[in-house]
Amino acid sequence: MALSNFSPMPVTSDLVSFDEAVLMLKGTPYPASRSTIKRWAKRYRMACVRIDRKDHVSFSDVLEAQRDEYARMLAEAHQR
């Protein structure tokens, strides 16, 4: 995932709250907690949109972060 100073706004249909993202990842082989997803949002500089007093992020960005983080984790485990 390329990082830049420019963060385009995600399309509204792709936005999920952190709690919704947790629920959507729950059934995957690599679920993530709310705090983990918030940490990914900061690390990968995801655009956050405030809707009804809740922060929302692009679910596509969350999936890319999940892929990158667990690929890194598996690579580190493989090196041991």
Backbone as JSON, one array per atom type, in Angstrom:
{
  "sequence": "MALSNFSPMPVTSDLVSFDEAVLMLKGTPYPASRSTIKRWAKRYRMACVRIDRKDHVSFSDVLEAQRDEYARMLAEAHQR",
  "N": [[0.85, -1.16, 0.0], [0.78, 2.04, -1.02], [2.03, 5.01, 0.4], [1.24, 8.41, 0.79], [1.24, 12.01, 0.96], [-1.18, 12.86, 0.19], [-4.47, 12.09, 0.75], [-7.06, 10.66, -0.66], [-10.61, 11.05, -0.48], [-12.57, 8.35, 0.59], [-15.12, 6.48, -1.17], [-18.51, 6.81, -0.2], [-19.99, 4.43, 0.06], [-18.11, 2.57, 0.8], [-17.33, 3.1, 3.33], [-16.89, 2.28, 6.74], [-17.55, 1.98, 10.24], [-15.22, 1.69, 12.98], [-16.07, -0.33, 14.69], [-17.82, -1.74, 13.02], [-15.99, -2.67, 11.16], [-14.52, -4.45, 12.73], [-16.46, -6.44, 13.19], [-16.85, -7.3, 10.57], [-14.41, -8.42, 9.94], [-14.32, -10.48, 11.65], [-15.06, -13.11, 10.87], [-12.95, -13.91, 9.32], [-9.76, -15.55, 8.65], [-7.91, -14.02, 9.97], [-8.78, -12.16, 12.25], [-9.33, -8.86, 13.7], [-8.91, -6.58, 16.41], [-10.68, -3.67, 17.67], [-8.87, -1.72, 18.57], [-6.58, -2.52, 17.22], [-7.3, -2.1, 14.55], [-7.65, 0.66, 14.62], [-5.0, 1.38, 15.12], [-3.82, 0.49, 12.73], [-5.1, 2.27, 10.99], [-3.9, 4.66, 11.68], [-1.17, 4.06, 11.22], [-1.13, 3.47, 8.46], [-2.1, 5.77, 7.47], [-4.87, 6.2, 6.9], [-7.74, 7.73, 5.52], [-9.99, 9.27, 7.64], [-13.39, 9.64, 8.3], [-15.8, 11.53, 9.87], [-18.9, 10.58, 10.94], [-22.04, 10.98, 12.23], [-20.97, 11.29, 14.87], [-19.1, 9.24, 14.98], [-16.05, 7.75, 13.95], [-15.2, 6.82, 10.66], [-13.76, 4.58, 8.29], [-12.31, 3.56, 5.15], [-13.31, 0.41, 4.1], [-11.95, -1.07, 2.24], [-9.35, -0.07, 2.52], [-8.83, -1.0, 5.1], [-8.83, -3.77, 4.65], [-6.57, -3.99, 2.99], [-4.59, -3.18, 4.76], [-4.83, -5.21, 6.67], [-4.04, -7.42, 5.14], [-1.33, -6.68, 4.56], [-0.22, -6.45, 7.16], [-0.54, -9.05, 8.27], [0.85, -10.55, 6.41], [3.42, -9.6, 6.86], [3.71, -10.45, 9.5], [3.62, -13.27, 9.19], [5.87, -13.62, 7.59], [7.89, -12.84, 9.36], [7.58, -14.84, 11.3], [8.29, -17.03, 9.79], [10.99, -16.6, 9.4], [12.14, -17.22, 11.8]],
  "CA": [[0.0, 0.0, 0.0], [1.61, 3.23, -1.14], [1.67, 6.11, 1.28], [1.57, 9.73, 0.29], [0.64, 13.07, 1.77], [-2.53, 13.06, -0.32], [-5.41, 11.01, 1.1], [-8.36, 10.91, -1.28], [-11.76, 10.64, 0.32], [-13.16, 7.1, 0.1], [-16.53, 6.58, -1.54], [-19.37, 6.62, 0.96], [-20.44, 3.04, 0.17], [-17.01, 1.76, 1.31], [-17.03, 3.54, 4.69], [-17.39, 1.5, 7.87], [-17.02, 2.4, 11.53], [-14.24, 0.73, 13.49], [-16.81, -1.48, 15.23], [-18.31, -2.52, 11.88], [-14.83, -3.35, 10.58], [-14.22, -5.59, 13.61], [-17.45, -7.48, 12.92], [-16.66, -7.82, 9.21], [-13.19, -9.24, 9.92], [-14.46, -11.55, 12.65], [-15.15, -14.41, 10.23], [-11.77, -14.18, 8.5], [-8.71, -16.25, 9.39], [-7.11, -13.04, 10.71], [-9.62, -11.09, 12.8], [-8.59, -7.78, 14.35], [-9.67, -5.83, 17.41], [-10.92, -2.26, 17.38], [-7.62, -0.99, 18.79], [-5.66, -2.89, 16.14], [-7.73, -1.4, 13.33], [-7.32, 2.08, 14.82], [-3.55, 1.49, 14.96], [-3.58, 0.39, 11.29], [-5.56, 3.52, 10.37], [-2.87, 5.66, 11.93], [0.07, 3.63, 10.57], [-1.28, 3.53, 7.01], [-2.65, 7.09, 7.17], [-6.18, 6.07, 6.27], [-8.63, 8.87, 5.67], [-11.09, 9.03, 8.58], [-14.53, 10.53, 8.09], [-16.67, 11.54, 11.05], [-20.32, 10.51, 10.61], [-22.85, 10.76, 13.43], [-20.1, 11.22, 16.04], [-18.25, 8.05, 14.91], [-15.08, 7.76, 12.86], [-15.37, 5.78, 9.65], [-12.64, 4.41, 7.37], [-12.6, 2.74, 3.99], [-13.11, -1.0, 4.38], [-10.9, -1.52, 1.32], [-8.08, 0.25, 3.16], [-8.68, -1.92, 6.24], [-8.46, -5.08, 4.1], [-5.19, -3.91, 2.53], [-3.75, -3.14, 5.96], [-4.88, -6.56, 7.24], [-3.18, -8.24, 4.28], [0.06, -6.3, 4.75], [0.2, -6.75, 8.53], [-0.42, -10.49, 8.5], [1.95, -11.04, 5.56], [4.63, -9.27, 7.6], [3.77, -11.34, 10.66], [3.95, -14.6, 8.72], [7.26, -13.59, 7.13], [8.73, -12.82, 10.56], [7.52, -16.17, 11.92], [9.01, -17.95, 8.91], [12.43, -16.36, 9.56], [12.6, -17.74, 13.1]],
  "C": [[0.9, 1.23, 0.0], [1.09, 4.34, -0.23], [2.07, 7.41, 0.62], [0.94, 10.76, 1.22], [-0.79, 13.33, 1.35], [-3.4, 11.86, 0.03], [-6.75, 11.31, 0.46], [-9.49, 10.42, -0.38], [-12.33, 9.35, -0.26], [-14.62, 7.33, -0.29], [-17.37, 6.2, -0.33], [-19.77, 5.16, 1.15], [-19.36, 2.13, 0.76], [-16.69, 2.09, 2.77], [-17.68, 2.63, 5.73], [-16.82, 2.11, 9.15], [-16.0, 1.36, 11.98], [-14.93, -0.52, 14.03], [-17.36, -2.36, 14.1], [-17.16, -3.3, 11.24], [-14.45, -4.59, 11.41], [-15.17, -6.74, 13.3], [-17.24, -8.11, 11.55], [-15.41, -8.7, 9.11], [-13.29, -10.45, 10.84], [-14.46, -12.94, 12.02], [-13.95, -14.77, 9.38], [-10.73, -14.96, 9.31], [-7.86, -15.31, 10.26], [-7.98, -11.91, 11.23], [-8.75, -10.03, 13.48], [-9.5, -7.06, 15.33], [-9.83, -4.38, 16.96], [-9.62, -1.46, 17.52], [-6.6, -1.3, 17.71], [-6.02, -2.15, 14.87], [-7.45, 0.09, 13.44], [-5.82, 2.31, 14.64], [-3.18, 1.41, 13.48], [-3.97, 1.69, 10.6], [-4.51, 4.61, 10.52], [-1.59, 5.32, 11.15], [0.01, 3.8, 9.06], [-1.93, 4.83, 6.54], [-3.96, 7.02, 6.4], [-7.0, 7.33, 6.51], [-9.77, 8.47, 6.62], [-12.17, 10.09, 8.35], [-15.44, 10.41, 9.3], [-18.13, 11.61, 10.59], [-21.07, 10.17, 11.88], [-21.99, 10.47, 14.66], [-19.26, 9.94, 16.12], [-17.28, 8.21, 13.74], [-15.31, 6.57, 11.95], [-14.13, 5.78, 8.76], [-13.09, 3.55, 6.2], [-12.33, 1.27, 4.33], [-12.05, -1.59, 3.45], [-9.51, -1.25, 1.9], [-7.8, -0.68, 4.34], [-8.23, -3.29, 5.73], [-7.01, -5.08, 3.61], [-4.23, -3.9, 3.71], [-3.69, -4.53, 6.61], [-3.95, -7.48, 6.44], [-1.7, -7.95, 4.55], [0.58, -6.69, 6.14], [0.39, -8.25, 8.75], [0.62, -11.12, 7.59], [3.28, -10.78, 6.25], [4.8, -10.2, 8.79], [4.17, -12.76, 10.27], [5.4, -14.68, 8.24], [8.22, -13.6, 8.32], [8.74, -14.19, 11.25], [8.3, -17.19, 11.1], [10.52, -17.8, 9.06], [12.98, -16.95, 10.84], [13.02, -19.18, 13.02]]
}
